[in-house]
PDB file of C-alpha atoms in Angstrom:
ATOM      1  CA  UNK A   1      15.453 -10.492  14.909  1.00 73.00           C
ATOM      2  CA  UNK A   2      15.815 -13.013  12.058  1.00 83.00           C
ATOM      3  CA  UNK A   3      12.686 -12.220   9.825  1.00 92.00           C
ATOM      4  CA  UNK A   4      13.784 -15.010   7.537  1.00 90.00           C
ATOM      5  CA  UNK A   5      13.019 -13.633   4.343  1.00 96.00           C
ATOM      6  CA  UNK A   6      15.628 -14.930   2.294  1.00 95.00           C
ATOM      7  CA  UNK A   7      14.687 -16.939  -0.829  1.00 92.00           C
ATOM      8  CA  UNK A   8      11.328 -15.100  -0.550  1.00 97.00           C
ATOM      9  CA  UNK A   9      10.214 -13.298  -3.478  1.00 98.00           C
ATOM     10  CA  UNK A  10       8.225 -10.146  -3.080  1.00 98.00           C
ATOM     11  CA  UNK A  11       6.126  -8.360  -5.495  1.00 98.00           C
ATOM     12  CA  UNK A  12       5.537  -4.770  -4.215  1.00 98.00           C
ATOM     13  CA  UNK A  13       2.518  -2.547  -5.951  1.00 98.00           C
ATOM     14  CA  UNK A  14       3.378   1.162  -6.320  1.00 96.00           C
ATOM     15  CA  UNK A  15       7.172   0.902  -5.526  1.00 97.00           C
ATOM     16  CA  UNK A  16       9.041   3.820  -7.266  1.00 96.00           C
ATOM     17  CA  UNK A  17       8.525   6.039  -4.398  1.00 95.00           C
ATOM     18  CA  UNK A  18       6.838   7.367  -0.788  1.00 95.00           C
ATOM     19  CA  UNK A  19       5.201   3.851   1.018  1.00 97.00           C
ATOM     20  CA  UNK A  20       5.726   1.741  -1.558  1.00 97.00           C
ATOM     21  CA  UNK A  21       9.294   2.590  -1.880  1.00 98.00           C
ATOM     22  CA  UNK A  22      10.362   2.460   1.063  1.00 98.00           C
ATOM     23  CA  UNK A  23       8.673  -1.052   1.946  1.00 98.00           C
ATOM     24  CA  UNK A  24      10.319  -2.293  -1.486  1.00 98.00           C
ATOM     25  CA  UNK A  25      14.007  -1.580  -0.245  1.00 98.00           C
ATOM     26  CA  UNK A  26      13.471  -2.452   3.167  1.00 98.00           C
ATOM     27  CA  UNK A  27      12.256  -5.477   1.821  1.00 98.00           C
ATOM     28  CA  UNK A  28      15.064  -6.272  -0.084  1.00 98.00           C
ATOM     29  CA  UNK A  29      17.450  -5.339   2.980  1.00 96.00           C
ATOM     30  CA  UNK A  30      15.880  -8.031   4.999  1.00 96.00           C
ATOM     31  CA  UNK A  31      16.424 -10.498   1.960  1.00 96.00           C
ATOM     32  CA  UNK A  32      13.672 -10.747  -0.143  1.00 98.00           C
ATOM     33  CA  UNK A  33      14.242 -10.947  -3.945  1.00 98.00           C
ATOM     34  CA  UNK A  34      12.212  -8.143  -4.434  1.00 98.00           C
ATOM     35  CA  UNK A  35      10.130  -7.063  -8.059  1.00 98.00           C
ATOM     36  CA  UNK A  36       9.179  -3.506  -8.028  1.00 98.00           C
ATOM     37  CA  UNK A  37       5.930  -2.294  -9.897  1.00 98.00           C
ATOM     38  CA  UNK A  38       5.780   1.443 -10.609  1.00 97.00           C
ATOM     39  CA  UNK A  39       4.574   3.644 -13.769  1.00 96.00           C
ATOM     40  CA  UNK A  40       8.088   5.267 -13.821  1.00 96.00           C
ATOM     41  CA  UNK A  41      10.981   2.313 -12.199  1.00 97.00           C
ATOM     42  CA  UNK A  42      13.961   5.015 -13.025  1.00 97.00           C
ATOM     43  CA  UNK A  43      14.443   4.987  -9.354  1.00 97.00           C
ATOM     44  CA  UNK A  44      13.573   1.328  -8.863  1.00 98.00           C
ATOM     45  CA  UNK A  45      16.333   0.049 -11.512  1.00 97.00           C
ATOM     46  CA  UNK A  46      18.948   3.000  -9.825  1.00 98.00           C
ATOM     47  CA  UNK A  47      18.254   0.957  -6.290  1.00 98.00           C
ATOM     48  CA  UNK A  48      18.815  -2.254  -8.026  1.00 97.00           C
ATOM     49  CA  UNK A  49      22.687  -1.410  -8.255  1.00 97.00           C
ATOM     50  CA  UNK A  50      22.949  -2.285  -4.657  1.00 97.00           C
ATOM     51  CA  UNK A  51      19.959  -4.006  -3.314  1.00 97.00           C
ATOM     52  CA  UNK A  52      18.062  -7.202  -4.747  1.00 97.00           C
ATOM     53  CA  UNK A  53      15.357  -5.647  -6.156  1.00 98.00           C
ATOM     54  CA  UNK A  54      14.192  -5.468 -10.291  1.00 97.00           C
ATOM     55  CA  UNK A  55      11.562  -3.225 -11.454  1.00 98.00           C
ATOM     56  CA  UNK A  56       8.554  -3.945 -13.802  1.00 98.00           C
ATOM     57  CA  UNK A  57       7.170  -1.263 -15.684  1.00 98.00           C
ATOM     58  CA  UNK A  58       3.100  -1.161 -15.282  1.00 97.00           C
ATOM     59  CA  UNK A  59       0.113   1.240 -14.867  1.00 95.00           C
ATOM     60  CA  UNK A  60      -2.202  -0.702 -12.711  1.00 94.00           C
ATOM     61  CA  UNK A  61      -4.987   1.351 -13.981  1.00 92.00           C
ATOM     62  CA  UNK A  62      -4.903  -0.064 -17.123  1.00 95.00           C
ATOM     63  CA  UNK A  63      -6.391  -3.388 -17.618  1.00 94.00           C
ATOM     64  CA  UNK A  64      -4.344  -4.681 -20.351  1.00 97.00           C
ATOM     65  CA  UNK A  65      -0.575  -4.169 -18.864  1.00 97.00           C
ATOM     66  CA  UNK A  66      -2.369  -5.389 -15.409  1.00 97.00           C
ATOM     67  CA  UNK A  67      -3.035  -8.321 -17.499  1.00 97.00           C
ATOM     68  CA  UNK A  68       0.662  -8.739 -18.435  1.00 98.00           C
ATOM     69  CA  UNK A  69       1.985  -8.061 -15.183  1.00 98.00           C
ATOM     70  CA  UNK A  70      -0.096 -11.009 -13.614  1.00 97.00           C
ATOM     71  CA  UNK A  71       1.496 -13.364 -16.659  1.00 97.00           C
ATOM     72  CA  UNK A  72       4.745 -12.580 -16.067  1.00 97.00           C
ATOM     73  CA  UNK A  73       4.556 -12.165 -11.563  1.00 97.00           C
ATOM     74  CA  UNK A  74       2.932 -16.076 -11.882  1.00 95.00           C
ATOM     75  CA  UNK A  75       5.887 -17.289 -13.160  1.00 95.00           C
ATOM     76  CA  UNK A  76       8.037 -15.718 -10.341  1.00 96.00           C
ATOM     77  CA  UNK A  77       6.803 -17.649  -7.157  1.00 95.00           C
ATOM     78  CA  UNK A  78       5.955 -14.791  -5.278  1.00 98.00           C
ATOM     79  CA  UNK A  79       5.217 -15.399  -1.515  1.00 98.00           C
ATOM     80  CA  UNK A  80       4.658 -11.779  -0.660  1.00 98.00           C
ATOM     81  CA  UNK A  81       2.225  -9.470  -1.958  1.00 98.00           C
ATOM     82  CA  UNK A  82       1.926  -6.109  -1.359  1.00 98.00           C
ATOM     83  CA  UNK A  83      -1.071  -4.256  -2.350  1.00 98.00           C
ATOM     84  CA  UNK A  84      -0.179  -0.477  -2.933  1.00 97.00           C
ATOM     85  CA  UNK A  85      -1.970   2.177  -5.007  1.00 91.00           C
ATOM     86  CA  UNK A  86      -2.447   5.502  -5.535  1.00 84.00           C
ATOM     87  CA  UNK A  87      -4.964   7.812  -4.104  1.00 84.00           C
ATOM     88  CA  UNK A  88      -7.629   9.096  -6.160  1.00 89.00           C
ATOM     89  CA  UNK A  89      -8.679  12.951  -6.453  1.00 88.00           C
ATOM     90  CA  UNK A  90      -9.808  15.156  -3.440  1.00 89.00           C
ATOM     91  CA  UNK A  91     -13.566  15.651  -3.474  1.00 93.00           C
ATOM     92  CA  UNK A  92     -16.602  15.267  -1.375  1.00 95.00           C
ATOM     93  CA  UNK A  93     -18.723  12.528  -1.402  1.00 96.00           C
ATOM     94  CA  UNK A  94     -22.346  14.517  -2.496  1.00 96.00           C
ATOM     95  CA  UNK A  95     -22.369  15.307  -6.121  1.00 96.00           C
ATOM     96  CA  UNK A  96     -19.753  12.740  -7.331  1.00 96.00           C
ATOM     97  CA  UNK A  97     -20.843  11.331 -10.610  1.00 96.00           C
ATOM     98  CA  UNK A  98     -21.209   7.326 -11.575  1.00 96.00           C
ATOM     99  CA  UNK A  99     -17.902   7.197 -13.422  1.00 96.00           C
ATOM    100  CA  UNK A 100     -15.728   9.026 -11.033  1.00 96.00           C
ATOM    101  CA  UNK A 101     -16.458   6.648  -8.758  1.00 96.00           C
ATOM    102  CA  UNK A 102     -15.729   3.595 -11.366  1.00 95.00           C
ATOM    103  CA  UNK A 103     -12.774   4.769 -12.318  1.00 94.00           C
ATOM    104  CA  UNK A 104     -11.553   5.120  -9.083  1.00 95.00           C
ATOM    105  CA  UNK A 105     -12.699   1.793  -8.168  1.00 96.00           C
ATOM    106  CA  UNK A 106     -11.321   0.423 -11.638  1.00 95.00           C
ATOM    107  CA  UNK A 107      -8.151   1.907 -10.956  1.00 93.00           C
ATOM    108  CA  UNK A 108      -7.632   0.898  -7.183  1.00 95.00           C
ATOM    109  CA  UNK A 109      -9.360  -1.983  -5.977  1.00 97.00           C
ATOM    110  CA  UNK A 110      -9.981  -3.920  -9.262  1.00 97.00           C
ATOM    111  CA  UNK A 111      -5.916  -4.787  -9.844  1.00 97.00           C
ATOM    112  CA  UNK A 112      -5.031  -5.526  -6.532  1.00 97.00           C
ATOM    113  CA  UNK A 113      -8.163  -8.027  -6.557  1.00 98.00           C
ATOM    114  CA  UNK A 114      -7.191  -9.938  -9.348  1.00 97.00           C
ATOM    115  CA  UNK A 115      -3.289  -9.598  -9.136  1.00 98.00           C
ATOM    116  CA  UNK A 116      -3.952 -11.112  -5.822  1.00 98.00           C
ATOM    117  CA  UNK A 117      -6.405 -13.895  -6.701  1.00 98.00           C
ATOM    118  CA  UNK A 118      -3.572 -14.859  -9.637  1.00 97.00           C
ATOM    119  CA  UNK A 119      -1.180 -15.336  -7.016  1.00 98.00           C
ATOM    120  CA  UNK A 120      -2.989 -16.967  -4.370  1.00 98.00           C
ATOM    121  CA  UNK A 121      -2.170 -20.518  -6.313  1.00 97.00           C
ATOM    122  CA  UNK A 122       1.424 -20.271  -5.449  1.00 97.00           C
ATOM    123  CA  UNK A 123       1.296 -19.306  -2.136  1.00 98.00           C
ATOM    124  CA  UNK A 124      -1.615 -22.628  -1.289  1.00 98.00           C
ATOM    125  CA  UNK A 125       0.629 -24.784  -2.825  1.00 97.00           C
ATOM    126  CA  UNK A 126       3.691 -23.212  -0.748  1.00 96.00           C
ATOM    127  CA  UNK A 127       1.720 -23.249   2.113  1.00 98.00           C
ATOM    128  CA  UNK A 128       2.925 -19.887   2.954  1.00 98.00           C
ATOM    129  CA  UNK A 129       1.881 -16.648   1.979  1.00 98.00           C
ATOM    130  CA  UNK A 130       1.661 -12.818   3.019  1.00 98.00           C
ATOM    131  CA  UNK A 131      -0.389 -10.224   1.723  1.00 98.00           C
ATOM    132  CA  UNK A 132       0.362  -6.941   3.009  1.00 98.00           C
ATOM    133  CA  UNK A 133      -2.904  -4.242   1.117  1.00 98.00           C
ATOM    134  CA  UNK A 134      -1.800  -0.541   1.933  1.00 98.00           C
ATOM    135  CA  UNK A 135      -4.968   1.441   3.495  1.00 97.00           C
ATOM    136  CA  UNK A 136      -5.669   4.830   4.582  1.00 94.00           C
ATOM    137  CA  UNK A 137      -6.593   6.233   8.408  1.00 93.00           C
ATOM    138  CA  UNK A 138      -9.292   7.093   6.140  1.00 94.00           C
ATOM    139  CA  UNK A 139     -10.869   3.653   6.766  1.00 95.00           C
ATOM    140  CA  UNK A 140     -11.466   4.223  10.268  1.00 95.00           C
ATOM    141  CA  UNK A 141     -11.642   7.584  10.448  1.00 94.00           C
ATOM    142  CA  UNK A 142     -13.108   9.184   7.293  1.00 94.00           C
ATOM    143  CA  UNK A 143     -10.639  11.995   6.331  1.00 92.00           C
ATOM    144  CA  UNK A 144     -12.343  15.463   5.375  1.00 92.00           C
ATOM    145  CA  UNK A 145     -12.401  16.000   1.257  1.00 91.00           C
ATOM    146  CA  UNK A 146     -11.525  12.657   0.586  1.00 93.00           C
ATOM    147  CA  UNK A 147     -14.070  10.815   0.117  1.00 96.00           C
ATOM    148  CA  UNK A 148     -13.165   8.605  -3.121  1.00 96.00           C
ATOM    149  CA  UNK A 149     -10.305   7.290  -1.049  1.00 95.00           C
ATOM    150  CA  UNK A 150     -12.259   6.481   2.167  1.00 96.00           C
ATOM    151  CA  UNK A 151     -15.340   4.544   0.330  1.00 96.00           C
ATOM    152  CA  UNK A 152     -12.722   2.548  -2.063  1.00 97.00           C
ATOM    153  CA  UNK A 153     -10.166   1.850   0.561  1.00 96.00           C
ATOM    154  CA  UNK A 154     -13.131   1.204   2.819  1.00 96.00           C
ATOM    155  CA  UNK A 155     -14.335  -1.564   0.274  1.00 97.00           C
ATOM    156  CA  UNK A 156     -10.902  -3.073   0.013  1.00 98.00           C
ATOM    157  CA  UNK A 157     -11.106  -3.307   4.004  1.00 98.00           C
ATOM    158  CA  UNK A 158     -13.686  -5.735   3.443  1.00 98.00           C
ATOM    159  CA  UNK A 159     -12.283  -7.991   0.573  1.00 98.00           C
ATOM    160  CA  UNK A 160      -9.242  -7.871   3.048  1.00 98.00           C
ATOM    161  CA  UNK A 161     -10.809  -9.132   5.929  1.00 98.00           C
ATOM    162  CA  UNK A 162     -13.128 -11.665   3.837  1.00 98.00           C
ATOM    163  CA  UNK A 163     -10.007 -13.167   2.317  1.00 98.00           C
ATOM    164  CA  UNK A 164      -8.139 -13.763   5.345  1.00 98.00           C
ATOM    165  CA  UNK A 165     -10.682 -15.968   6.672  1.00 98.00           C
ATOM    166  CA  UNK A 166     -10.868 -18.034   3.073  1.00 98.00           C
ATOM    167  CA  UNK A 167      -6.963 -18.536   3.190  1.00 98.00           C
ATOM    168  CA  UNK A 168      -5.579 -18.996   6.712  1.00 98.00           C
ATOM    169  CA  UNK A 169      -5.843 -22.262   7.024  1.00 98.00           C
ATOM    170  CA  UNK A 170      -3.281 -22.510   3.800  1.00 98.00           C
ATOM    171  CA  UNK A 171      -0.545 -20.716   6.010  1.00 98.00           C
ATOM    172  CA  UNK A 172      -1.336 -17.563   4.353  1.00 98.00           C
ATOM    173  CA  UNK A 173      -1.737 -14.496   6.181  1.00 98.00           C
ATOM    174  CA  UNK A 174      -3.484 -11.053   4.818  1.00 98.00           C
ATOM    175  CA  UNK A 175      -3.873  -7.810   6.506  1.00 98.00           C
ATOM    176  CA  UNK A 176      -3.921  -3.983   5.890  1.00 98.00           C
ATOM    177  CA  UNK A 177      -1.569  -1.569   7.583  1.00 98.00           C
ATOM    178  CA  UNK A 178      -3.126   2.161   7.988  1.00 98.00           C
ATOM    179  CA  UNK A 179      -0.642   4.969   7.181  1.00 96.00           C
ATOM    180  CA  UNK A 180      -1.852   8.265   8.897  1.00 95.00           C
ATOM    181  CA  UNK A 181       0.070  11.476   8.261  1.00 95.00           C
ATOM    182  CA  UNK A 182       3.684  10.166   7.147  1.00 97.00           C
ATOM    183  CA  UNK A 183       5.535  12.330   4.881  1.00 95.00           C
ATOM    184  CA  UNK A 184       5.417  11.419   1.366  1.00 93.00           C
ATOM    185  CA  UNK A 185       4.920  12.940  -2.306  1.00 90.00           C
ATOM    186  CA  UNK A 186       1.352  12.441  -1.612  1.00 88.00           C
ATOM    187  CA  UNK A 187       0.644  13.758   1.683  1.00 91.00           C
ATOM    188  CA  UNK A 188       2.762  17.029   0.411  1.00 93.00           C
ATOM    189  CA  UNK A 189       0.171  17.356  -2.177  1.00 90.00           C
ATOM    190  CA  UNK A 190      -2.675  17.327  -0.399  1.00 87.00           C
ATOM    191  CA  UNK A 191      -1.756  19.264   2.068  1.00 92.00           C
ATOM    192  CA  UNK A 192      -0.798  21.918  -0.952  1.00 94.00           C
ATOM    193  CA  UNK A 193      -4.536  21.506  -1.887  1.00 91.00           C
ATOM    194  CA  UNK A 194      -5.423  22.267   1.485  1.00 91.00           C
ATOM    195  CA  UNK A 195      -3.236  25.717   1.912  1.00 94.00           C
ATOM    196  CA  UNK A 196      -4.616  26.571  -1.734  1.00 94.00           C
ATOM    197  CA  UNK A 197      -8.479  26.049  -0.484  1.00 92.00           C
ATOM    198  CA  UNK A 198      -8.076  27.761   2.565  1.00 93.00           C
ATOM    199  CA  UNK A 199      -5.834  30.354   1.866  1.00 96.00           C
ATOM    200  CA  UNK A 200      -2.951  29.375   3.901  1.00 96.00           C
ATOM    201  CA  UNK A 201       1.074  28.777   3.291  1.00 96.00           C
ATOM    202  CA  UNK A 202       1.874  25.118   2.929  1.00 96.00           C
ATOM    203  CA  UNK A 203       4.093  25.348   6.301  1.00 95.00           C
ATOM    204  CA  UNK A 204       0.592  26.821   8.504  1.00 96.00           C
ATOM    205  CA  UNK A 205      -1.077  23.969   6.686  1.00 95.00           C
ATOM    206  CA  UNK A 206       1.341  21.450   7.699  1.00 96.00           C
ATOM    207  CA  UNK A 207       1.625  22.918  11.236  1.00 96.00           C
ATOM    208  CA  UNK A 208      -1.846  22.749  12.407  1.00 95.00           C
ATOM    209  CA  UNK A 209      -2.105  19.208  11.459  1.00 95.00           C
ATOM    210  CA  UNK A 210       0.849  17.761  13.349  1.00 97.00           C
ATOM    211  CA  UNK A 211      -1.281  19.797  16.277  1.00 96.00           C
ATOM    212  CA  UNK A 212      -4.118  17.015  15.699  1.00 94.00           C
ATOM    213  CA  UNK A 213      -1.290  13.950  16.043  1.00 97.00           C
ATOM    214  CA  UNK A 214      -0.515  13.019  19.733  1.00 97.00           C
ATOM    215  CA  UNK A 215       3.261  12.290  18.306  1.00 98.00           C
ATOM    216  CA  UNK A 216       3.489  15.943  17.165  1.00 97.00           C
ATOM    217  CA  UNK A 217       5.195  15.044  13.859  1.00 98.00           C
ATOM    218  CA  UNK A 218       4.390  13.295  10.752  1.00 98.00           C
ATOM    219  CA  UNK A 219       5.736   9.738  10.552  1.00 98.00           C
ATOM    220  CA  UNK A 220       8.509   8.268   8.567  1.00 98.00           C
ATOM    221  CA  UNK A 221       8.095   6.219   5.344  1.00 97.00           C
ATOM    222  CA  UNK A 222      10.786   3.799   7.269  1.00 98.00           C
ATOM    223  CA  UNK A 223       8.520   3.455  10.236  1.00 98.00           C
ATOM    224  CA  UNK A 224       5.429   2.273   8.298  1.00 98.00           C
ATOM    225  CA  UNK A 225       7.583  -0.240   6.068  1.00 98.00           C
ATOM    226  CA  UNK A 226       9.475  -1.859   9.149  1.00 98.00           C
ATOM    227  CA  UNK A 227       5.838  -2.550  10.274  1.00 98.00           C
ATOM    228  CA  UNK A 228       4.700  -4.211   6.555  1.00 98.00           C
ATOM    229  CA  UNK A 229       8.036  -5.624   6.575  1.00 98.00           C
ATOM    230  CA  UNK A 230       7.704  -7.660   9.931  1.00 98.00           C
ATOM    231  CA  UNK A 231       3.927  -8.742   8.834  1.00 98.00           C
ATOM    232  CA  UNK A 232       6.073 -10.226   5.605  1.00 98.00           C
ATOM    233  CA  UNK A 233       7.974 -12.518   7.825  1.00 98.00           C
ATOM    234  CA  UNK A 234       7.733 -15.757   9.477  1.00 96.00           C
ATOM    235  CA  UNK A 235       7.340 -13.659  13.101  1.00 96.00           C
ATOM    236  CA  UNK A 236       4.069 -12.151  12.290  1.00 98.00           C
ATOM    237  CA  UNK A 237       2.511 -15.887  11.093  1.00 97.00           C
ATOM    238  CA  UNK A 238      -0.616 -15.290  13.306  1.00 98.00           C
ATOM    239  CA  UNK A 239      -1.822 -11.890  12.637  1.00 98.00           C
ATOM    240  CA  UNK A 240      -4.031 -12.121   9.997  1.00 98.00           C
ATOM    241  CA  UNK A 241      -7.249 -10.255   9.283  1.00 98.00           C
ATOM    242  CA  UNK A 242      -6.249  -7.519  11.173  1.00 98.00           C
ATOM    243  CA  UNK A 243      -6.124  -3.595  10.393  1.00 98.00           C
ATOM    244  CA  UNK A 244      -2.992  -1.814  11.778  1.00 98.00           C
ATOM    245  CA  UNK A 245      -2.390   1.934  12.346  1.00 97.00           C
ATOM    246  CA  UNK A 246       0.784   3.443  11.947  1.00 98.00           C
ATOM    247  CA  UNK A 247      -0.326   6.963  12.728  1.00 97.00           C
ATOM    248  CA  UNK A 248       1.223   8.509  15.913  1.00 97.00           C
ATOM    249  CA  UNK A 249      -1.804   8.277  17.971  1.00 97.00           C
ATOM    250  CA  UNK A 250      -4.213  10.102  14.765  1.00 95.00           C
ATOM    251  CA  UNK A 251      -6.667   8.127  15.093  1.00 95.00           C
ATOM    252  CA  UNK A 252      -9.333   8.842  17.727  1.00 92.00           C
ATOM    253  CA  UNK A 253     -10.974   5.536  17.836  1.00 90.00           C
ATOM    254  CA  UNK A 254     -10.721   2.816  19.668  1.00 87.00           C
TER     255      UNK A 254
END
């Protein structure tokens, strides 16, 4: 299939490595000029040798160089955002203090809100736009000790779904995509938290939860980017406002 994402410009959130990574060189595989945003871009400028993609150095939790990332990304007629940030700390929910949970909010939600709203423009004058905001199972299914991440991500759910409805009759489509347990940096390190909590080897940890995914492995970053890649394209122009897992059957919901 065609996905027809040459001449597309891409801004991906978070790209230096795990999720974000991936989705930023699969991106620029299909054809998109892509521009990828990471604290540390060592390996986004060593992937620009053979793939379309530049690198902008930024630390989205830092208001100023947010600032000066949404100067210079309006000047780039980007048609496809993707919203990708960091998870916050492990924690419970009781007993969290005020300004834990602003600076997590500060840090996650806050830059992909306005980075987003500065590109909107662009896209409504295009008349063609994808935004692509990376969630957690969590939303659905709050995950134990994480708490931070399921009430932030759980707010961004709703400025997701509010948004799509504002924007769809511009030819602009927004949705989340739901990673469950696929094997990245981040997983690795909370599932070291895990074994150091419980008393367990990393391997037992890692183990007993591929027991709880009807797949019975964790999932590739390749298979969650082909599925933000194809909501990037012209194929996936009417799914918008939706919420999609990637999760090997995790999720017991409907």
């Amino acid at each position: 299939m065609d996905l027809k994402l040459n001449g597309k410009v891409a801004l991906v959130l978070g790209a230096s490595r795990g999720l974000g990574g991936a989705i930023a060189k699969m991106l620029a595989e299909e054809g998109a000029s892509v521009i990828g945003v990471a604290r540390n871009t060592s390996s986004i400028d060593e992937w620009s040798k053979t793939l379309s993609i530049k690198s902008y150095k930024c630390d989205l939790s830092n208001s100023t160089a947010v600032e000066d990332l949404i100067k210079f990304a309006s000047k780039e007629k980007v048609s496809i955002l993707v919203n990708n940030c960091g998870g916050p700390p492990a924690g419970p929910a009781a007993g969290q203090k005020n300004e834990v949970w602003e600076n997590a909010f500060k840090s996650m939600a806050l830059p992909m809100f306005s980075i987003t709203n500065a590109l909107l423009p662009n896209m409504v004058s295009q008349k063609w736009g994808r935004i692509v905001t990376i969630g957690s199972s969590g939303i659905e299914q709050p995950i134990p000790n994480l708490a931070l991440s399921n009430g932030i991500r759980g707010a961004i759910a709703g400025w997701s779904k509010s948004l799509a409805n504002e924007v769809a009759c511009d030819g602009i489509t927004v949705n989340m995509v739901l990673p469950g347990r696929v094997a990245t940096d981040r997983l690795r390190e909370l599932d070291q938290g895990k074994a150091n909590r419980v008393g367990q080897s990393l391997e037992e940890v890692e183990k007993e939860a591929k027991l709880s995914i009807p797949a019975g492995r964790y999932g590739k970053p390749e298979e969650f980017a082909s599925v933000v890649t194809f909501l990037s394209s012209d194929a996936a122009s009417y799914i918008t406002g939706s919420m999609i897992r990637v999760d090997g059957g995790l999720t017991k919901g409907l």
